[in-house]
Amino acid sequence: MTRKATRSPLAKAVQKATRSLTRKVFKAGSKAMSKAVSQAVEAVSATYRPPRGAGDWIAGQAIGPAGLRRFHLFRPPGVRNDERLPLLVMLHGCGQTAAQFAHSTRMNGIALRERFLVLYPEQDRTANPQGCWNWYDTRSRHADAEAATLLAAIDQVCLLYPVDREAVALAGISAGASMAALLAIRHPTRFRAVAMHSGVPPGSAHSAATALAAMRGRRTASAPLPQADGLPPLLVIHGRADHVVAAANGRAAAEQWAAAAGARAAAPRRMQRGARPPRTRTE
């Protein structure tokens, strides 16, 4: 005779509690996973979301020697086809997207106020995993190919939109600043001005290894810039506390441009206006 096994009330209670706990853990885990996925998607989407405000955020792409590159163009509202507006080309730094650079610089707001167009080219991650412009890769000619591709994007925008071709300027930060300087010396007559924020002067590196040394201020330009009256004016912005790109690069870029123009530095002067911190000025 067989006897059917019976469970004690304690065993039943433990089993019931275990099942309930398992369901709660699974449900909580699903919610946590769903929340984590949503947060990850939102973080990625935010890097490509256009800045808020009036005006148009126009997506485009251009093809050149370095392949295809995406870009965005900011156009103030009410632009007519029969007018011609200045164009500012903004080159982002490593790890940034065009939208992030527009957000952080708030350049669209200035363009809205002063009425000009802003072009934000974007580096392709297949060309550089960190999203850096390959300003240093001159030995393999990748840097020149990339500069020519950026120029193709500028030409395309000039063709499709009401751009004053005599009023195109460049600005960039970090790798974008270095690429802006390279683009300016390769095609000096195309640009009216160039601004470098935390960049490395042209000719300081020719490979990834030498780029790191140049960023730390351990390399100087291998050759001076050609003597040319057509070089666009240069604005250099660099912080002394920059631990990624040595501030010596900012001074080197200014000296490089001055030498190309045949300019000589006068004695430095210490200046202070009101309650502002003092500064040193060299003319």
PDB file of N, CA, C and O in Angstrom, residues 249-277:
ATOM      1  N   ASN A 249      50.673  75.034 -26.959  1.00  0.00           N
ATOM      2  CA  ASN A 249      50.216  74.923 -28.346  1.00  0.00           C
ATOM      3  C   ASN A 249      49.508  76.187 -28.813  1.00  0.00           C
ATOM      4  O   ASN A 249      49.615  76.573 -29.976  1.00  0.00           O
ATOM      5  N   GLY A 250      48.780  76.827 -27.912  1.00  0.00           N
ATOM      6  CA  GLY A 250      48.105  78.071 -28.272  1.00  0.00           C
ATOM      7  C   GLY A 250      49.098  79.159 -28.625  1.00  0.00           C
ATOM      8  O   GLY A 250      48.947  79.864 -29.631  1.00  0.00           O
ATOM      9  N   ARG A 251      50.136  79.293 -27.799  1.00  0.00           N
ATOM     10  CA  ARG A 251      51.174  80.282 -28.083  1.00  0.00           C
ATOM     11  C   ARG A 251      51.898  79.942 -29.387  1.00  0.00           C
ATOM     12  O   ARG A 251      52.198  80.827 -30.198  1.00  0.00           O
ATOM     13  N   ALA A 252      52.171  78.642 -29.588  1.00  0.00           N
ATOM     14  CA  ALA A 252      52.880  78.227 -30.804  1.00  0.00           C
ATOM     15  C   ALA A 252      52.070  78.541 -32.054  1.00  0.00           C
ATOM     16  O   ALA A 252      52.624  78.959 -33.081  1.00  0.00           O
ATOM     17  N   ALA A 253      50.751  78.362 -31.985  1.00  0.00           N
ATOM     18  CA  ALA A 253      49.906  78.669 -33.147  1.00  0.00           C
ATOM     19  C   ALA A 253      49.938  80.153 -33.463  1.00  0.00           C
ATOM     20  O   ALA A 253      50.043  80.555 -34.627  1.00  0.00           O
ATOM     21  N   ALA A 254      49.858  80.992 -32.419  1.00  0.00           N
ATOM     22  CA  ALA A 254      49.899  82.444 -32.631  1.00  0.00           C
ATOM     23  C   ALA A 254      51.246  82.872 -33.212  1.00  0.00           C
ATOM     24  O   ALA A 254      51.306  83.700 -34.136  1.00  0.00           O
ATOM     25  N   GLU A 255      52.323  82.297 -32.702  1.00  0.00           N
ATOM     26  CA  GLU A 255      53.655  82.637 -33.202  1.00  0.00           C
ATOM     27  C   GLU A 255      53.838  82.158 -34.637  1.00  0.00           C
ATOM     28  O   GLU A 255      54.494  82.815 -35.450  1.00  0.00           O
ATOM     29  N   GLN A 256      53.261  81.001 -34.940  1.00  0.00           N
ATOM     30  CA  GLN A 256      53.347  80.452 -36.295  1.00  0.00           C
ATOM     31  C   GLN A 256      52.654  81.386 -37.296  1.00  0.00           C
ATOM     32  O   GLN A 256      53.195  81.682 -38.366  1.00  0.00           O
ATOM     33  N   TRP A 257      51.482  81.869 -36.939  1.00  0.00           N
ATOM     34  CA  TRP A 257      50.728  82.775 -37.824  1.00  0.00           C
ATOM     35  C   TRP A 257      51.467  84.103 -37.957  1.00  0.00           C
ATOM     36  O   TRP A 257      51.541  84.679 -39.032  1.00  0.00           O
ATOM     37  N   ALA A 258      52.002  84.587 -36.840  1.00  0.00           N
ATOM     38  CA  ALA A 258      52.713  85.868 -36.862  1.00  0.00           C
ATOM     39  C   ALA A 258      53.946  85.788 -37.752  1.00  0.00           C
ATOM     40  O   ALA A 258      54.250  86.713 -38.512  1.00  0.00           O
ATOM     41  N   ALA A 259      54.671  84.671 -37.651  1.00  0.00           N
ATOM     42  CA  ALA A 259      55.866  84.500 -38.469  1.00  0.00           C
ATOM     43  C   ALA A 259      55.521  84.481 -39.953  1.00  0.00           C
ATOM     44  O   ALA A 259      56.246  85.040 -40.783  1.00  0.00           O
ATOM     45  N   ALA A 260      54.396  83.850 -40.296  1.00  0.00           N
ATOM     46  CA  ALA A 260      53.988  83.791 -41.702  1.00  0.00           C
ATOM     47  C   ALA A 260      53.632  85.172 -42.229  1.00  0.00           C
ATOM     48  O   ALA A 260      53.783  85.454 -43.423  1.00  0.00           O
ATOM     49  N   ALA A 261      53.167  86.049 -41.333  1.00  0.00           N
ATOM     50  CA  ALA A 261      52.806  87.407 -41.739  1.00  0.00           C
ATOM     51  C   ALA A 261      53.973  88.372 -41.607  1.00  0.00           C
ATOM     52  O   ALA A 261      53.832  89.562 -41.907  1.00  0.00           O
ATOM     53  N   GLY A 262      55.139  87.881 -41.144  1.00  0.00           N
ATOM     54  CA  GLY A 262      56.299  88.739 -40.981  1.00  0.00           C
ATOM     55  C   GLY A 262      56.180  89.682 -39.805  1.00  0.00           C
ATOM     56  O   GLY A 262      56.822  90.742 -39.780  1.00  0.00           O
ATOM     57  N   ALA A 263      55.375  89.327 -38.815  1.00  0.00           N
ATOM     58  CA  ALA A 263      55.178  90.199 -37.648  1.00  0.00           C
ATOM     59  C   ALA A 263      56.172  89.850 -36.547  1.00  0.00           C
ATOM     60  O   ALA A 263      56.585  88.699 -36.394  1.00  0.00           O
ATOM     61  N   ARG A 264      56.551  90.856 -35.767  1.00  0.00           N
ATOM     62  CA  ARG A 264      57.447  90.660 -34.631  1.00  0.00           C
ATOM     63  C   ARG A 264      56.750  91.113 -33.355  1.00  0.00           C
ATOM     64  O   ARG A 264      56.031  92.118 -33.345  1.00  0.00           O
ATOM     65  N   ALA A 265      57.008  90.381 -32.293  1.00  0.00           N
ATOM     66  CA  ALA A 265      56.346  90.672 -31.024  1.00  0.00           C
ATOM     67  C   ALA A 265      57.018  91.832 -30.307  1.00  0.00           C
ATOM     68  O   ALA A 265      58.244  91.906 -30.215  1.00  0.00           O
ATOM     69  N   ALA A 266      56.217  92.745 -29.793  1.00  0.00           N
ATOM     70  CA  ALA A 266      56.727  93.830 -28.951  1.00  0.00           C
ATOM     71  C   ALA A 266      56.857  93.323 -27.517  1.00  0.00           C
ATOM     72  O   ALA A 266      56.524  92.169 -27.215  1.00  0.00           O
ATOM     73  N   ALA A 267      57.349  94.159 -26.636  1.00  0.00           N
ATOM     74  CA  ALA A 267      57.506  93.754 -25.236  1.00  0.00           C
ATOM     75  C   ALA A 267      56.131  93.532 -24.609  1.00  0.00           C
ATOM     76  O   ALA A 267      55.212  94.322 -24.829  1.00  0.00           O
ATOM     77  N   PRO A 268      55.956  92.472 -23.831  1.00  0.00           N
ATOM     78  CA  PRO A 268      54.666  92.213 -23.168  1.00  0.00           C
ATOM     79  C   PRO A 268      54.311  93.340 -22.202  1.00  0.00           C
ATOM     80  O   PRO A 268      55.186  93.939 -21.572  1.00  0.00           O
ATOM     81  N   ARG A 269      53.016  93.638 -22.102  1.00  0.00           N
ATOM     82  CA  ARG A 269      52.525  94.663 -21.192  1.00  0.00           C
ATOM     83  C   ARG A 269      51.463  94.065 -20.283  1.00  0.00           C
ATOM     84  O   ARG A 269      50.611  93.295 -20.729  1.00  0.00           O
ATOM     85  N   ARG A 270      51.524  94.394 -19.007  1.00  0.00           N
ATOM     86  CA  ARG A 270      50.528  93.935 -18.048  1.00  0.00           C
ATOM     87  C   ARG A 270      49.390  94.954 -18.010  1.00  0.00           C
ATOM     88  O   ARG A 270      49.622  96.153 -17.852  1.00  0.00           O
ATOM     89  N   MET A 271      48.163  94.455 -18.154  1.00  0.00           N
ATOM     90  CA  MET A 271      47.005  95.336 -18.221  1.00  0.00           C
ATOM     91  C   MET A 271      45.938  94.879 -17.241  1.00  0.00           C
ATOM     92  O   MET A 271      45.816  93.690 -16.952  1.00  0.00           O
ATOM     93  N   GLN A 272      45.157  95.828 -16.735  1.00  0.00           N
ATOM     94  CA  GLN A 272      44.024  95.515 -15.866  1.00  0.00           C
ATOM     95  C   GLN A 272      42.954  96.576 -16.045  1.00  0.00           C
ATOM     96  O   GLN A 272      43.237  97.775 -16.020  1.00  0.00           O
ATOM     97  N   ARG A 273      41.727  96.115 -16.236  1.00  0.00           N
ATOM     98  CA  ARG A 273      40.604  97.020 -16.415  1.00  0.00           C
ATOM     99  C   ARG A 273      39.620  96.828 -15.272  1.00  0.00           C
ATOM    100  O   ARG A 273      39.019  95.765 -15.126  1.00  0.00           O
ATOM    101  N   GLY A 274      39.470  97.851 -14.460  1.00  0.00           N
ATOM    102  CA  GLY A 274      38.529  97.792 -13.351  1.00  0.00           C
ATOM    103  C   GLY A 274      38.869  96.673 -12.388  1.00  0.00           C
ATOM    104  O   GLY A 274      40.021  96.481 -11.998  1.00  0.00           O
ATOM    105  N   ALA A 275      37.840  95.902 -12.025  1.00  0.00           N
ATOM    106  CA  ALA A 275      38.019  94.804 -11.067  1.00  0.00           C
ATOM    107  C   ALA A 275      38.354  93.485 -11.749  1.00  0.00           C
ATOM    108  O   ALA A 275      38.466  92.451 -11.084  1.00  0.00           O
ATOM    109  N   ARG A 276      38.537  93.500 -13.058  1.00  0.00           N
ATOM    110  CA  ARG A 276      38.853  92.263 -13.784  1.00  0.00           C
ATOM    111  C   ARG A 276      40.257  91.789 -13.437  1.00  0.00           C
ATOM    112  O   ARG A 276      41.148  92.608 -13.096  1.00  0.00           O
ATOM    113  N   PRO A 277      40.504  90.484 -13.544  1.00  0.00           N
ATOM    114  CA  PRO A 277      41.861  89.972 -13.300  1.00  0.00           C
ATOM    115  C   PRO A 277      42.848  90.570 -14.301  1.00  0.00           C
ATOM    116  O   PRO A 277      42.488  90.855 -15.457  1.00  0.00           O
TER     117      PRO A 277
END
